[in-house]
């Protein structure tokens, strides 16, 4: 076994993270999930959400064609993913919004990775907690719109950029 001093905590062998960090990250992710799921289907769908639901019920070719014909500014990839999502989970306001919740929570995890790459475990936990509690991030993660989808992929790109710039 490895000696542990008072300033460090044992490391989780599966992830190379101190157990304390892993537990705090798990609590942060659960907090983010709870804030995004709470009363998710309480409100009726907004116009934009209904529009996304309409698109998601079309074939992939129709989604792309309607996006082209209407000069739609929403990402068609989100609507294609939403179409697949609804085919797997079924139609409901909850399921329609759930993809955004998942994207929002995954983004919180990526914020940890990004912060950890730049400043260590503490910075990663702070980045994740700030995003988990961000009213704007929570709001948009509770709507069936493309914002959380785009944000997730932006954080993927940002995280990969930081990794690529690391000289080690």
C-alpha positions as semicolon CSV with decimal commas, in nm:
position;residue;x (nm);y (nm);z (nm)
1;X;0,000;0,000;0,000
2;X;0,095;0,357;-0,054
3;X;0,161;0,589;0,243
4;X;-0,081;0,877;0,279
5;X;0,011;1,202;0,447
6;X;-0,231;1,446;0,605
7;X;-0,231;1,677;0,301
8;X;-0,320;1,422;0,037
9;X;-0,598;1,173;-0,006
10;X;-0,574;0,821;-0,145
11;X;-0,591;0,799;-0,522
12;X;-0,865;0,613;-0,706
13;X;-0,675;0,361;-0,917
14;X;-0,935;0,365;-1,196
15;X;-0,909;0,740;-1,270
16;X;-0,588;0,859;-1,107
17;X;-0,787;1,114;-0,907
18;X;-0,784;1,154;-0,530
19;X;-1,098;1,000;-0,382
20;X;-1,194;1,335;-0,232
21;X;-1,182;1,497;-0,577
22;X;-1,379;1,212;-0,730
23;X;-1,648;1,237;-0,461
24;X;-1,674;1,617;-0,495
25;X;-1,698;1,584;-0,872
26;X;-1,971;1,320;-0,840
27;X;-2,166;1,546;-0,601
28;X;-2,126;1,839;-0,841
29;X;-2,252;1,632;-1,135
30;X;-2,546;1,505;-0,928
31;X;-2,628;1,864;-0,827
32;X;-2,616;1,970;-1,193
33;X;-2,842;1,679;-1,287
34;X;-3,091;1,753;-1,012
35;X;-3,113;2,123;-1,097
36;X;-3,172;2,042;-1,463
37;X;-3,424;1,760;-1,407
38;X;-3,632;1,928;-1,137
39;X;-3,989;1,969;-1,270
40;X;-3,857;1,931;-1,625
41;X;-4,197;1,866;-1,779
42;X;-4,392;2,112;-1,563
43;X;-4,431;2,371;-1,839
44;X;-4,587;2,329;-2,181
45;X;-4,353;2,340;-2,479
46;X;-4,239;2,676;-2,610
47;X;-4,282;2,756;-2,979
48;X;-3,913;2,684;-3,053
49;X;-3,930;2,355;-2,865
50;X;-4,239;2,253;-3,058
51;X;-4,064;2,346;-3,379
52;X;-3,771;2,121;-3,285
53;X;-4,016;1,842;-3,202
54;X;-4,177;1,883;-3,544
55;X;-3,839;1,865;-3,718
56;X;-3,737;1,563;-3,507
57;X;-4,040;1,369;-3,631
58;X;-3,926;1,396;-3,993
59;X;-3,686;1,168;-4,175
60;X;-3,318;1,270;-4,176
61;X;-3,347;1,376;-4,542
62;X;-3,655;1,587;-4,464
63;X;-3,483;1,750;-4,167
64;X;-3,190;1,854;-4,384
65;X;-3,414;1,966;-4,671
66;X;-3,644;2,172;-4,446
67;X;-3,340;2,331;-4,280
68;X;-3,207;2,428;-4,622
69;X;-3,539;2,555;-4,756
70;X;-3,615;2,769;-4,452
71;X;-3,258;2,899;-4,411
72;X;-3,282;2,767;-4,058
73;X;-3,014;2,890;-3,818
74;X;-3,052;2,596;-3,580
75;X;-2,796;2,319;-3,613
76;X;-2,952;2,032;-3,811
77;X;-2,720;1,788;-3,634
78;X;-2,901;1,863;-3,308
79;X;-3,235;1,790;-3,468
80;X;-3,100;1,470;-3,621
81;X;-2,975;1,364;-3,276
82;X;-3,309;1,465;-3,124
83;X;-3,492;1,253;-3,382
84;X;-3,286;0,949;-3,289
85;X;-3,323;1,028;-2,918
86;X;-3,705;1,038;-2,943
87;X;-3,716;0,719;-3,147
88;X;-3,525;0,542;-2,870
89;X;-3,695;0,697;-2,564
90;X;-4,040;0,782;-2,699
91;X;-4,238;1,101;-2,733
92;X;-4,298;1,322;-2,434
93;X;-4,209;1,674;-2,328
94;X;-3,977;1,522;-2,068
95;X;-3,789;1,310;-2,323
96;X;-3,777;1,598;-2,569
97;X;-3,599;1,813;-2,310
98;X;-3,390;1,530;-2,166
99;X;-3,131;1,544;-2,445
100;X;-3,054;1,903;-2,342
101;X;-3,024;1,794;-1,979
102;X;-2,776;1,522;-2,073
103;X;-2,574;1,767;-2,283
104;X;-2,572;2,019;-1,998
105;X;-2,455;1,763;-1,742
106;X;-2,185;1,626;-1,974
107;X;-2,065;1,984;-2,020
108;X;-2,024;2,015;-1,643
109;X;-1,797;1,710;-1,655
110;X;-1,599;1,862;-1,940
111;X;-1,562;2,184;-1,743
112;X;-1,390;1,977;-1,474
113;X;-1,153;1,819;-1,728
114;X;-1,076;2,159;-1,883
115;X;-1,016;2,327;-1,547
116;X;-0,803;2,038;-1,429
117;X;-0,589;2,059;-1,742
118;X;-0,528;2,429;-1,682
119;X;-0,500;2,450;-1,305
120;X;-0,531;2,116;-1,129
121;X;-0,809;1,941;-0,942
122;X;-0,923;2,248;-0,750
123;X;-0,959;2,455;-1,066
124;X;-1,146;2,171;-1,233
125;X;-1,388;2,135;-0,944
126;X;-1,447;2,511;-0,935
127;X;-1,514;2,523;-1,311
128;X;-1,756;2,231;-1,284
129;X;-1,935;2,381;-0,982
130;X;-1,971;2,724;-1,144
131;X;-2,120;2,570;-1,457
132;X;-2,341;2,335;-1,255
133;X;-2,487;2,636;-1,068
134;X;-2,497;2,880;-1,361
135;X;-2,857;3,005;-1,398
136;X;-2,812;3,051;-1,772
137;X;-2,668;2,703;-1,821
138;X;-2,948;2,553;-1,611
139;X;-3,215;2,746;-1,800
140;X;-3,097;2,639;-2,145
141;X;-3,030;2,281;-2,033
142;X;-3,401;2,256;-1,952
143;X;-3,526;2,347;-2,301
144;X;-3,552;2,128;-2,610
145;X;-3,328;2,357;-2,809
146;X;-2,984;2,332;-2,964
147;X;-2,796;2,556;-2,720
148;X;-2,677;2,281;-2,481
149;X;-2,584;2,062;-2,779
150;X;-2,366;2,336;-2,929
151;X;-2,221;2,424;-2,588
152;X;-2,124;2,061;-2,526
153;X;-1,936;2,038;-2,855
154;X;-1,772;2,377;-2,792
155;X;-1,640;2,244;-2,459
156;X;-1,519;1,926;-2,632
157;X;-1,325;2,141;-2,879
158;X;-1,190;2,366;-2,602
159;X;-1,078;2,068;-2,396
160;X;-0,908;1,907;-2,696
161;X;-0,737;2,237;-2,778
162;X;-0,595;2,268;-2,428
163;X;-0,477;1,907;-2,445
164;X;-0,314;1,965;-2,785
165;X;-0,134;2,274;-2,655
166;X;0,007;2,088;-2,354
167;X;0,379;2,029;-2,413
168;X;0,385;1,715;-2,193
